[in-house]
PDB file of C-alpha atoms in Angstrom:
ATOM      1  CA  HIS A   1      -1.696 -19.367  68.611  1.00  0.00           C
ATOM      2  CA  TRP A   2      -4.294 -17.131  67.079  1.00  0.00           C
ATOM      3  CA  THR A   3      -3.503 -14.277  69.413  1.00  0.00           C
ATOM      4  CA  LEU A   4       0.224 -14.613  68.594  1.00  0.00           C
ATOM      5  CA  LEU A   5      -0.576 -14.615  64.892  1.00  0.00           C
ATOM      6  CA  SER A   6      -2.855 -11.560  64.987  1.00  0.00           C
ATOM      7  CA  VAL A   7      -0.685  -9.444  67.244  1.00  0.00           C
ATOM      8  CA  SER A   8       2.515 -10.257  65.378  1.00  0.00           C
ATOM      9  CA  LEU A   9       0.939  -9.556  62.022  1.00  0.00           C
ATOM     10  CA  LEU A  10      -0.475  -6.181  63.281  1.00  0.00           C
ATOM     11  CA  ASN A  11       2.854  -5.220  64.743  1.00  0.00           C
ATOM     12  CA  CYS A  12       4.623  -6.258  61.486  1.00  0.00           C
ATOM     13  CA  LEU A  13       2.276  -4.043  59.511  1.00  0.00           C
ATOM     14  CA  LEU A  14       2.673  -1.062  61.966  1.00  0.00           C
ATOM     15  CA  SER A  15       6.467  -1.392  62.023  1.00  0.00           C
ATOM     16  CA  THR A  16       6.652  -1.506  58.283  1.00  0.00           C
ATOM     17  CA  ALA A  17       4.472   1.589  58.043  1.00  0.00           C
ATOM     18  CA  CYS A  18       6.686   3.349  60.555  1.00  0.00           C
ATOM     19  CA  SER A  19       9.809   2.369  58.611  1.00  0.00           C
ATOM     20  CA  VAL A  20       8.350   3.670  55.356  1.00  0.00           C
ATOM     21  CA  GLY A  21       7.256   6.965  57.018  1.00  0.00           C
ATOM     22  CA  LEU A  22      10.742   7.528  58.595  1.00  0.00           C
ATOM     23  CA  ALA A  23      12.457   6.730  55.204  1.00  0.00           C
ATOM     24  CA  LEU A  24      10.112   9.181  53.526  1.00  0.00           C
ATOM     25  CA  ALA A  25      10.813  11.869  56.156  1.00  0.00           C
ATOM     26  CA  ILE A  26      14.534  11.316  55.832  1.00  0.00           C
ATOM     27  CA  ALA A  27      14.419  11.540  52.022  1.00  0.00           C
ATOM     28  CA  LEU A  28      12.260  14.692  52.009  1.00  0.00           C
ATOM     29  CA  THR A  29      14.508  16.355  54.632  1.00  0.00           C
ATOM     30  CA  VAL A  30      17.790  15.562  52.775  1.00  0.00           C
ATOM     31  CA  HIS A  31      16.189  16.604  49.480  1.00  0.00           C
ATOM     32  CA  SER A  32      15.004  19.972  50.767  1.00  0.00           C
ATOM     33  CA  ARG A  33      18.212  20.481  52.787  1.00  0.00           C
ATOM     34  CA  GLY A  34      16.027  20.938  55.908  1.00  0.00           C
ATOM     35  CA  THR A  35      14.034  23.954  54.890  1.00  0.00           C
ATOM     36  CA  HIS A  36      10.814  22.234  55.941  1.00  0.00           C
ATOM     37  CA  LEU A  37      12.226  21.789  59.404  1.00  0.00           C
ATOM     38  CA  VAL A  38      12.417  25.521  59.961  1.00  0.00           C
ATOM     39  CA  SER A  39       9.196  26.457  58.085  1.00  0.00           C
ATOM     40  CA  GLY A  40       7.514  27.301  61.440  1.00  0.00           C
ATOM     41  CA  CYS A  41       9.821  30.253  61.797  1.00  0.00           C
ATOM     42  CA  ASN A  42       8.616  33.515  60.259  1.00  0.00           C
ATOM     43  CA  SER A  43      12.009  35.235  60.081  1.00  0.00           C
ATOM     44  CA  SER A  44      13.661  36.680  57.065  1.00  0.00           C
ATOM     45  CA  ALA A  45      17.042  36.224  58.867  1.00  0.00           C
ATOM     46  CA  LEU A  46      16.852  32.448  58.447  1.00  0.00           C
ATOM     47  CA  PRO A  47      18.793  31.216  55.464  1.00  0.00           C
ATOM     48  CA  ALA A  48      17.359  28.827  52.919  1.00  0.00           C
ATOM     49  CA  ASP A  49      19.666  26.025  54.162  1.00  0.00           C
ATOM     50  CA  ALA A  50      18.738  24.756  57.507  1.00  0.00           C
ATOM     51  CA  ARG A  51      22.275  23.532  58.233  1.00  0.00           C
ATOM     52  CA  SER A  52      23.406  27.093  58.649  1.00  0.00           C
ATOM     53  CA  ALA A  53      20.306  28.438  60.405  1.00  0.00           C
ATOM     54  CA  ILE A  54      20.662  30.791  63.310  1.00  0.00           C
ATOM     55  CA  ALA A  55      18.628  31.145  66.458  1.00  0.00           C
ATOM     56  CA  THR A  56      16.245  34.129  66.376  1.00  0.00           C
ATOM     57  CA  ASN A  57      13.521  35.378  68.572  1.00  0.00           C
ATOM     58  CA  ASP A  58      10.949  34.684  65.804  1.00  0.00           C
ATOM     59  CA  CYS A  59      11.440  30.978  66.031  1.00  0.00           C
ATOM     60  CA  PRO A  60       9.990  28.963  68.980  1.00  0.00           C
ATOM     61  CA  PHE A  61      13.036  26.580  69.093  1.00  0.00           C
ATOM     62  CA  ASN A  62      16.773  26.727  68.660  1.00  0.00           C
ATOM     63  CA  THR A  63      17.486  26.234  64.888  1.00  0.00           C
ATOM     64  CA  THR A  64      21.225  25.879  65.095  1.00  0.00           C
ATOM     65  CA  ARG A  65      21.369  22.129  64.957  1.00  0.00           C
ATOM     66  CA  ILE A  66      17.880  20.933  63.978  1.00  0.00           C
ATOM     67  CA  TYR A  67      19.079  19.407  60.654  1.00  0.00           C
ATOM     68  CA  ASP A  68      21.815  17.199  62.078  1.00  0.00           C
ATOM     69  CA  THR A  69      19.831  16.302  65.228  1.00  0.00           C
ATOM     70  CA  ALA A  70      16.736  15.255  63.273  1.00  0.00           C
ATOM     71  CA  LEU A  71      18.739  12.986  61.009  1.00  0.00           C
ATOM     72  CA  ALA A  72      20.805  11.616  63.915  1.00  0.00           C
ATOM     73  CA  LEU A  73      17.549  10.580  65.634  1.00  0.00           C
ATOM     74  CA  TRP A  74      15.705   9.333  62.565  1.00  0.00           C
ATOM     75  CA  PHE A  75      18.382   6.956  61.219  1.00  0.00           C
ATOM     76  CA  PRO A  76      18.521   4.766  64.425  1.00  0.00           C
ATOM     77  CA  SER A  77      14.753   4.893  64.713  1.00  0.00           C
ATOM     78  CA  LEU A  78      14.508   3.660  61.056  1.00  0.00           C
ATOM     79  CA  LEU A  79      16.939   0.822  61.746  1.00  0.00           C
ATOM     80  CA  LEU A  80      15.072  -0.160  64.860  1.00  0.00           C
ATOM     81  CA  ALA A  81      11.684  -0.054  63.208  1.00  0.00           C
ATOM     82  CA  ALA A  82      12.937  -2.138  60.371  1.00  0.00           C
ATOM     83  CA  ALA A  83      14.422  -4.722  62.762  1.00  0.00           C
ATOM     84  CA  GLU A  84      11.004  -4.783  64.664  1.00  0.00           C
ATOM     85  CA  ALA A  85       9.201  -5.425  61.423  1.00  0.00           C
ATOM     86  CA  VAL A  86      11.535  -8.345  60.534  1.00  0.00           C
ATOM     87  CA  LEU A  87      11.255  -9.902  64.025  1.00  0.00           C
ATOM     88  CA  SER A  88       7.472  -9.482  64.005  1.00  0.00           C
ATOM     89  CA  GLY A  89       7.371 -11.174  60.570  1.00  0.00           C
ATOM     90  CA  ARG A  90       9.356 -14.099  61.953  1.00  0.00           C
ATOM     91  CA  CYS A  91       7.011 -14.293  64.927  1.00  0.00           C
ATOM     92  CA  CYS A  92       4.059 -14.387  62.513  1.00  0.00           C
ATOM     93  CA  LEU A  93       5.693 -17.275  60.592  1.00  0.00           C
ATOM     94  CA  VAL A  94       6.156 -19.139  63.884  1.00  0.00           C
ATOM     95  CA  ALA A  95       2.488 -18.620  64.720  1.00  0.00           C
ATOM     96  CA  LEU A  96       1.599 -20.034  61.295  1.00  0.00           C
ATOM     97  CA  VAL A  97       3.797 -23.085  61.832  1.00  0.00           C
ATOM     98  CA  PHE A  98       2.147 -23.641  65.178  1.00  0.00           C
ATOM     99  CA  ARG A  99      -1.250 -23.551  63.498  1.00  0.00           C
ATOM    100  CA  GLY A 100      -0.085 -26.101  60.808  1.00  0.00           C
ATOM    101  CA  ILE A 101      -0.057 -23.627  57.987  1.00  0.00           C
ATOM    102  CA  GLY A 102       2.874 -22.925  55.776  1.00  0.00           C
ATOM    103  CA  PRO A 103       5.801 -24.747  54.173  1.00  0.00           C
ATOM    104  CA  CYS A 104       7.498 -25.758  57.486  1.00  0.00           C
ATOM    105  CA  ALA A 105       4.374 -26.845  59.224  1.00  0.00           C
ATOM    106  CA  ARG A 106       4.501 -30.523  57.991  1.00  0.00           C
ATOM    107  CA  GLY A 107       8.128 -30.970  59.162  1.00  0.00           C
ATOM    108  CA  TYR A 108       7.274 -29.473  62.574  1.00  0.00           C
ATOM    109  CA  GLY A 109       4.403 -31.941  63.028  1.00  0.00           C
ATOM    110  CA  LYS A 110       6.631 -34.915  62.153  1.00  0.00           C
ATOM    111  CA  VAL A 111       9.246 -33.771  64.652  1.00  0.00           C
ATOM    112  CA  GLN A 112       6.623 -33.441  67.396  1.00  0.00           C
ATOM    113  CA  VAL A 113       5.321 -37.028  66.715  1.00  0.00           C
TER     114      VAL A 113
END
């Protein structure tokens, strides 16, 4: 029970941190209209808006769809990380009930008897 409690609590904390980090990355990217995504490119041909960026030889990657692709990958990742945090939190509560700690622990013990 202690292993379940410690692993689920650690996973809940890490998943929550991942969700917060992804939400922050999405917010900063939308706010800056993707200019930070193409900041590694040292070309004056790149526009200020990453949505209309063009592929140049000065950039190590294709910049044509980086804004849309990043957001398309980050939104599902954010949802999955949030779901993982919720499920890990529930697993942590189950471990607490098994240990006899928490509001449902007394009812669980009576059911077992």
